[in-house]
Coordinates of C-alpha atoms in Angstrom, one line a residue:
Chain E
M167 CA 147.9 110.1 66.2
D168 CA 151.0 109.4 64.3
G169 CA 150.2 105.9 63.3
A170 CA 151.2 103.7 60.9
H171 CA 147.6 104.4 59.0
D172 CA 149.0 107.7 58.2
L173 CA 150.7 106.8 54.8
G174 CA 151.1 110.1 52.6
G175 CA 154.4 110.5 51.4
R176 CA 156.3 107.3 53.3
Q177 CA 158.9 105.6 51.4
G178 CA 159.9 101.9 51.0
F179 CA 156.8 100.4 49.6
G180 CA 156.8 98.5 46.6
P181 CA 154.8 98.8 43.3
V182 CA 150.8 99.0 43.6
V183 CA 149.7 95.4 43.0
V184 CA 146.4 94.8 41.0
E185 CA 144.3 91.7 41.4
P186 CA 143.6 90.2 38.1
Y187 CA 140.0 89.6 38.4
E188 CA 139.3 91.3 41.1
R189 CA 136.2 90.8 43.1
H190 CA 135.0 93.2 45.7
Y191 CA 134.3 90.9 48.2
H192 CA 136.5 88.1 48.4
A193 CA 134.6 86.3 51.0
R194 CA 131.4 86.5 53.1
W195 CA 132.9 87.9 56.4
E196 CA 133.9 90.9 54.6
P197 CA 130.5 92.4 54.1
A198 CA 129.4 90.5 57.5
T199 CA 132.1 92.9 59.3
R200 CA 130.9 95.8 57.5
L201 CA 127.6 95.6 58.9
L202 CA 128.8 94.3 62.1
F203 CA 130.3 97.8 62.8
R204 CA 126.8 99.5 62.7
V205 CA 125.7 97.2 65.6
V206 CA 128.9 97.9 67.7
L207 CA 130.0 101.5 67.0
P208 CA 126.7 103.3 68.9
R209 CA 127.4 101.0 71.9
H210 CA 131.1 102.1 72.3
L211 CA 129.9 105.7 71.9
P212 CA 126.5 107.4 72.2
N213 CA 126.0 108.8 68.7
G214 CA 129.7 107.3 67.8
R215 CA 130.3 107.9 64.2
D216 CA 133.2 107.7 61.7
G217 CA 135.8 109.2 63.8
A218 CA 135.6 106.4 66.4
L219 CA 135.6 103.6 63.9
R220 CA 138.3 105.1 62.1
H221 CA 140.1 105.4 65.4
A222 CA 140.0 101.6 66.0
I223 CA 141.6 101.1 63.2
E224 CA 144.5 103.6 63.6
R225 CA 145.1 102.1 67.1
M226 CA 146.0 98.7 65.8
E227 CA 149.8 97.8 66.5
A228 CA 151.8 99.2 63.5
V229 CA 153.1 96.3 62.0
R230 CA 149.8 94.5 62.1
Y231 CA 148.1 97.3 60.4
L232 CA 150.6 97.1 57.6
T233 CA 150.6 93.4 57.2
S234 CA 146.7 93.1 57.5
S235 CA 144.1 93.2 54.5
Y236 CA 141.7 95.9 54.8
Y237 CA 138.8 93.9 56.0
E238 CA 141.2 92.4 58.5
R239 CA 141.4 95.7 59.9
W240 CA 138.0 96.1 60.2
V241 CA 137.4 92.7 62.2
T242 CA 140.3 93.8 64.7
A243 CA 138.7 97.6 65.0
A244 CA 135.2 95.9 65.3
A245 CA 136.2 93.1 67.8
T246 CA 138.1 96.3 70.0
L247 CA 135.2 98.4 70.0
A248 CA 132.8 95.4 71.1
V249 CA 135.3 94.6 73.8
E250 CA 135.7 98.2 75.0
A251 CA 131.9 98.5 74.8
G252 CA 131.5 95.7 77.3
M253 CA 129.7 93.8 74.8
M254 CA 132.1 90.7 75.2
T255 CA 135.7 89.9 76.4
R256 CA 138.8 89.1 74.7
A257 CA 138.9 85.5 76.4
E258 CA 135.5 84.8 74.8
L259 CA 137.0 85.9 71.4
E260 CA 139.9 84.0 71.8
D261 CA 138.0 80.7 72.8
R262 CA 135.7 81.0 70.1
A263 CA 138.3 81.7 67.6
G264 CA 140.7 78.9 68.9
G265 CA 143.5 81.0 69.1
P266 CA 145.2 84.7 69.7
Y267 CA 142.7 87.3 68.9
P268 CA 144.7 90.4 68.6
L269 CA 142.8 93.8 69.3
S270 CA 143.9 97.5 69.0
E271 CA 145.9 99.3 71.6
P272 CA 143.7 101.5 74.0
V273 CA 143.0 104.9 73.5
T274 CA 145.8 107.5 74.6
A275 CA 143.9 110.7 74.2
P276 CA 142.0 112.0 77.0
T277 CA 138.1 112.3 76.7
I278 CA 137.1 115.9 75.1
T279 CA 134.5 116.8 77.7
D280 CA 134.6 120.9 76.8
P281 CA 135.8 121.2 73.0
L282 CA 136.8 124.6 71.8
A283 CA 134.3 126.6 69.6
A284 CA 134.1 126.1 66.0
T285 CA 136.2 128.5 63.8
A286 CA 135.3 129.9 60.5
R287 CA 138.4 132.0 59.0
F288 CA 139.3 131.5 55.7
A289 CA 138.3 132.1 51.9
V290 CA 139.2 131.0 48.7
G291 CA 143.0 132.6 47.8
D292 CA 144.0 132.8 51.3
R293 CA 147.5 131.5 52.1
V294 CA 147.4 129.3 55.0
R295 CA 150.3 127.3 57.1
V296 CA 149.1 124.0 58.5
R297 CA 149.3 123.5 62.2
A298 CA 152.7 121.6 63.3
W299 CA 151.0 119.7 65.8
H300 CA 151.1 116.2 66.8
P301 CA 147.7 115.0 68.6
R302 CA 147.4 111.8 70.4
G303 CA 144.1 111.0 69.4
H304 CA 141.8 110.9 66.1
T305 CA 142.8 113.7 63.4
R306 CA 142.1 113.8 59.7
C307 CA 145.2 116.2 59.2
P308 CA 147.8 114.0 57.3
W309 CA 151.3 114.4 58.7
Y310 CA 152.9 115.3 55.7
I311 CA 151.6 118.6 55.1
R312 CA 152.0 119.7 58.8
G313 CA 154.2 123.0 59.0
H314 CA 153.6 123.5 55.0
I315 CA 152.3 126.5 53.4
G316 CA 149.2 126.3 51.0
A317 CA 146.2 128.1 49.3
V318 CA 142.7 127.6 49.8
T319 CA 141.1 126.7 46.5
R320 CA 138.0 125.7 47.7
C321 CA 135.3 126.0 50.5
D322 CA 133.0 122.9 51.3
G323 CA 130.5 122.5 53.8
A324 CA 130.7 122.4 57.8
F325 CA 131.0 118.9 59.1
S326 CA 131.8 117.3 62.3
L327 CA 135.3 118.0 63.3
P328 CA 136.7 114.3 63.5
D329 CA 139.1 115.1 66.4
V330 CA 136.5 116.0 68.5
E331 CA 133.9 113.1 67.7
A332 CA 136.2 110.4 67.9
H333 CA 136.9 111.3 71.8
S334 CA 133.4 112.8 72.9
E335 CA 129.7 112.8 72.7
H336 CA 130.3 116.6 71.7
R337 CA 130.1 117.8 68.4
V338 CA 132.4 120.9 66.9
V339 CA 131.0 121.8 63.4
E340 CA 133.6 123.6 61.3
P341 CA 134.0 124.8 57.7
T342 CA 136.4 122.3 55.7
Y343 CA 138.4 123.8 52.6
S344 CA 140.4 122.4 49.9
V345 CA 144.0 123.4 50.2
R346 CA 146.5 123.3 47.4
F347 CA 150.4 122.3 48.1
G348 CA 152.9 122.4 45.5
A349 CA 155.5 119.4 45.2
E350 CA 158.2 121.8 45.8
E351 CA 156.6 122.9 49.0
L352 CA 156.0 119.5 50.3
W353 CA 159.0 117.7 49.2
N354 CA 161.6 120.2 47.3
D355 CA 163.0 117.2 45.2
G356 CA 162.7 118.7 41.8
Q357 CA 159.5 117.4 40.5
A358 CA 157.8 119.9 38.4
G359 CA 153.8 120.4 37.5
V360 CA 152.7 118.6 40.7
T361 CA 150.2 119.5 42.9
V362 CA 148.7 118.0 46.0
N363 CA 145.4 119.0 47.1
V364 CA 144.1 118.0 50.8
D365 CA 140.8 118.4 52.4
L366 CA 141.0 120.0 56.1
W367 CA 139.0 121.3 58.7
D368 CA 139.6 125.1 59.8
S369 CA 141.1 124.4 62.9
Y370 CA 143.7 122.4 61.1
L371 CA 144.9 125.8 59.5
E372 CA 146.7 129.1 60.4
P373 CA 146.9 132.4 58.4
A374 CA 150.3 132.6 56.5
Chain R
M51 CA 151.8 71.6 48.5
S52 CA 150.8 72.7 44.7
A53 CA 147.6 71.2 44.7
A54 CA 144.5 73.5 43.9
P55 CA 141.9 74.0 46.7
D56 CA 139.1 71.7 46.3
H57 CA 135.8 73.0 47.9
H58 CA 133.9 70.4 47.2
H59 CA 135.7 67.7 48.9
H60 CA 138.2 68.7 51.0
P61 CA 137.4 72.1 52.6
A62 CA 140.3 73.9 53.6
P63 CA 140.2 74.6 57.3
P64 CA 139.3 78.3 57.7
S65 CA 142.3 80.8 58.1
P66 CA 142.9 82.8 61.5
I67 CA 141.2 86.0 60.0
E68 CA 138.2 83.7 59.0
R69 CA 138.0 82.2 62.8
R70 CA 138.3 85.6 64.2
A71 CA 135.9 87.2 61.9
A72 CA 133.2 84.1 62.6
A73 CA 133.8 84.2 66.4
L74 CA 133.0 88.3 66.6
E75 CA 129.9 87.7 64.4
E76 CA 128.6 84.4 66.4
L77 CA 129.1 86.0 69.8
L78 CA 127.3 89.3 68.7
T79 CA 124.4 86.9 67.4
E80 CA 124.3 84.9 70.4
K81 CA 124.1 87.9 72.7
G82 CA 121.3 89.6 70.8
F83 CA 123.0 92.3 69.4
V84 CA 122.4 91.6 65.6
P85 CA 119.1 92.5 64.2
E86 CA 116.9 90.6 62.5
G87 CA 117.2 90.6 58.5
F88 CA 121.3 90.6 59.2
I89 CA 122.1 87.4 57.1
E90 CA 120.0 88.4 54.3
E91 CA 121.5 92.0 54.3
V92 CA 125.0 90.4 54.4
N93 CA 124.4 88.0 51.3
R94 CA 123.0 90.8 49.4
L95 CA 126.0 93.1 49.4
Y96 CA 128.0 89.8 49.0
E97 CA 126.3 88.7 46.0
N98 CA 125.8 92.6 44.4
D99 CA 129.2 93.4 43.1
I100 CA 128.6 97.0 42.5
G101 CA 130.2 98.3 39.4
P102 CA 131.1 101.7 38.3
L103 CA 128.4 102.3 36.1
N104 CA 127.0 105.3 37.4
G105 CA 129.8 107.0 37.1
A106 CA 130.5 106.2 33.6
K107 CA 127.0 107.0 33.1
V108 CA 127.8 110.7 34.6
V109 CA 130.9 111.1 32.4
A110 CA 129.2 110.0 29.3
H111 CA 126.6 112.6 29.6
A112 CA 129.2 115.3 30.4
W113 CA 130.9 114.3 27.1
I114 CA 127.5 114.8 25.2
D115 CA 125.8 117.7 26.8
P116 CA 128.4 120.6 27.5
E117 CA 125.8 122.5 29.9
Y118 CA 125.4 119.2 31.9
K119 CA 129.2 119.1 32.1
A120 CA 129.4 122.8 33.3
R121 CA 126.7 122.0 35.8
L122 CA 128.9 118.6 36.9
L123 CA 131.7 120.9 37.5
E124 CA 130.2 123.5 39.6
D125 CA 127.9 121.3 41.7
G126 CA 128.8 117.5 41.4
S127 CA 126.1 116.4 44.2
A128 CA 123.6 118.3 42.2
A129 CA 124.3 117.0 38.8
V130 CA 124.5 113.2 39.6
A131 CA 121.2 113.7 41.5
E132 CA 119.7 114.9 38.2
L133 CA 120.5 111.4 36.9
G134 CA 119.4 109.7 39.9
F135 CA 122.3 108.7 41.6
A136 CA 123.0 108.9 45.2
T137 CA 125.3 111.8 46.1
P138 CA 128.1 111.0 49.1
E139 CA 127.2 112.5 52.6
G140 CA 129.9 115.3 52.1
G141 CA 129.3 116.2 48.7
L142 CA 130.6 115.1 45.4
V143 CA 133.4 117.2 43.3
A144 CA 133.9 116.5 39.8
L145 CA 137.5 117.1 38.6
E146 CA 137.9 117.7 34.9
N147 CA 141.0 116.4 32.9
S148 CA 141.9 118.6 30.0
P149 CA 145.1 118.8 27.6
G150 CA 147.0 120.6 30.5
V151 CA 145.8 118.9 33.6
H152 CA 145.6 115.6 34.9
N153 CA 143.8 114.8 38.5
V154 CA 144.3 111.7 40.3
V155 CA 142.5 110.7 43.6
V156 CA 143.8 109.1 46.8
C157 CA 142.8 108.9 50.5
T158 CA 146.1 108.6 52.2
L159 CA 144.8 108.2 55.8
C160 CA 142.1 105.2 55.0
S161 CA 140.2 104.5 52.1
C162 CA 137.5 107.2 51.2
Y163 CA 136.2 106.8 47.9
P164 CA 132.5 108.0 46.0
W165 CA 130.9 104.6 46.6
S166 CA 127.7 105.7 45.3
I167 CA 129.2 107.0 42.3
L168 CA 132.3 104.3 41.5
G169 CA 131.1 101.3 43.5
L170 CA 133.4 99.6 46.2
P171 CA 137.2 100.6 45.9
P172 CA 139.7 98.2 44.4
A173 CA 142.1 96.6 46.9
W174 CA 145.0 98.8 45.6
Y175 CA 143.4 101.5 46.1
K176 CA 143.3 101.0 50.0
E177 CA 146.5 99.0 50.5
A178 CA 149.6 100.9 51.5
P179 CA 151.8 101.4 48.1
Y180 CA 149.4 103.5 46.5
R181 CA 148.4 105.3 49.6
A182 CA 152.1 106.1 50.4
R183 CA 153.5 107.0 47.1
L184 CA 150.6 108.6 44.9
V185 CA 151.2 112.1 46.9
R186 CA 154.8 111.8 46.7
E187 CA 155.8 110.8 43.4
P188 CA 152.6 110.9 41.4
R189 CA 154.4 110.8 37.9
V190 CA 156.7 107.8 38.7
L191 CA 153.8 106.0 40.0
L192 CA 151.1 106.5 37.2
K193 CA 153.6 105.4 35.0
E194 CA 154.5 102.2 37.0
M195 CA 150.4 101.8 36.9
G196 CA 150.5 102.0 32.8
C197 CA 149.4 105.5 32.6
E198 CA 152.0 107.9 31.3
V199 CA 151.5 111.4 31.9
P200 CA 153.8 113.3 29.5
D201 CA 156.2 116.3 31.6
D202 CA 154.1 118.7 30.0
I203 CA 150.7 118.0 31.6
D204 CA 150.4 119.2 35.2
I205 CA 149.3 116.5 37.8
R206 CA 146.8 117.3 40.6
V207 CA 146.6 114.8 43.3
W208 CA 143.5 115.0 45.2
D209 CA 143.7 113.5 49.3
S210 CA 140.2 112.9 50.2
S211 CA 141.0 113.7 53.9
A212 CA 137.4 115.2 55.1
E213 CA 134.1 115.1 53.6
V214 CA 134.0 115.6 49.9
R215 CA 134.5 112.5 47.3
Y216 CA 136.1 113.1 43.9
L217 CA 135.3 112.2 40.3
V218 CA 137.7 112.6 37.6
V219 CA 135.8 113.2 34.1
P220 CA 138.4 111.9 32.0
E221 CA 139.0 113.6 28.3
K222 CA 136.7 112.2 25.8
P223 CA 138.8 110.3 23.6
A224 CA 139.8 111.0 20.0
G225 CA 138.1 109.1 17.4
T226 CA 134.6 108.9 19.3
E227 CA 132.8 112.0 17.7
G228 CA 130.0 109.8 16.1
L229 CA 129.5 107.7 19.0
S230 CA 126.0 107.8 20.9
E231 CA 125.9 108.4 25.0
E232 CA 124.7 104.8 25.4
E233 CA 128.0 103.6 23.0
L234 CA 130.4 106.2 25.1
V235 CA 129.4 104.5 28.7
P236 CA 131.4 101.2 28.5
L237 CA 134.5 103.5 27.3
V238 CA 134.3 105.2 30.7
T239 CA 136.6 102.7 32.8
R240 CA 136.7 103.1 36.7
D241 CA 140.1 103.5 36.5
S242 CA 139.8 106.8 34.5
M243 CA 137.5 108.1 37.1
I244 CA 140.0 107.6 39.9
G245 CA 142.7 108.9 37.9
V246 CA 145.2 106.4 37.4
A247 CA 144.3 105.6 33.7
R248 CA 144.1 107.9 30.6
L249 CA 141.6 107.2 27.7

């Protein structure tokens, strides 16, 4: 989905703010939330994995996504999955929290019952074009490279296609590649000597 | 309202996010979904701040031992396993900085990071400005972050959007010729292994 999470290349953000004396966790609820995902995820979707987890975060209302801290997003996503899995109701959460309990928006992509077969088409050196499409569900193909041409520079292992994993009990295991794009191809703004290298599943690509 | 919080005598009321997080944990616990040992595991995670020491040991070893460095660049997963470190599930790729190339890593879609090698990511790595800007204007952003990359050095940005995780191998700083591997380890900063600092 073209959500607020798909941030690569978006403009209008300010400087990177580095916390002084940074701690990995600021409060106990942060690591607790990380662990609660392990409890919730398998009940939301049998053999649920990262795809469903990430999609629950991506489904957050866009303004809330951008104004929440990292672990606030996890709380919202974990609670959303718990409610969707029937483990509790939103009313129970609101009662207990003593106030509104925002959840992520519903899934709008259809459940995948008959996924396409995996493809394995490319080798190092191949020129490829990223498919220009806008899926409603989860994908790991960032928006800023869609339609652009790059070159395969590395072949990595085959992994479960997130687009299927988040919406299905099925698994499609496809090769992944590192694809190199020149800044002139992506942004055409006069930058010299810059490449952006993106890791992509086979079915995100077409021969160019 | 300028007084510093005094947790001993006047605990601040929990914030909305603290209340929401507690509500979720309590309901899951009361309904019997939370396994035994959960509290202990949370405390263990909370108390053990995992630092980036593993990555620093890998880099220092690569600086000292050219054959190890070659193996690291060829197969990062196997090379970190040699030193006894866990490899990310989808594999580790080591990226070598050189006089002509500077590498820097980001995850534009979420916050993918080589946890077993660099510990937990810093907050800025997970937030919007870094994720939005690094792929678009890396030279500008790096300079803002105090890492000036001259125009004659190419910048390679790596967006960890699939399963591989990345470790930048910074150049060995000048003037460190006489130092032992143990003396080199503390020179390798986390930021240099993400690629937002040069040593």
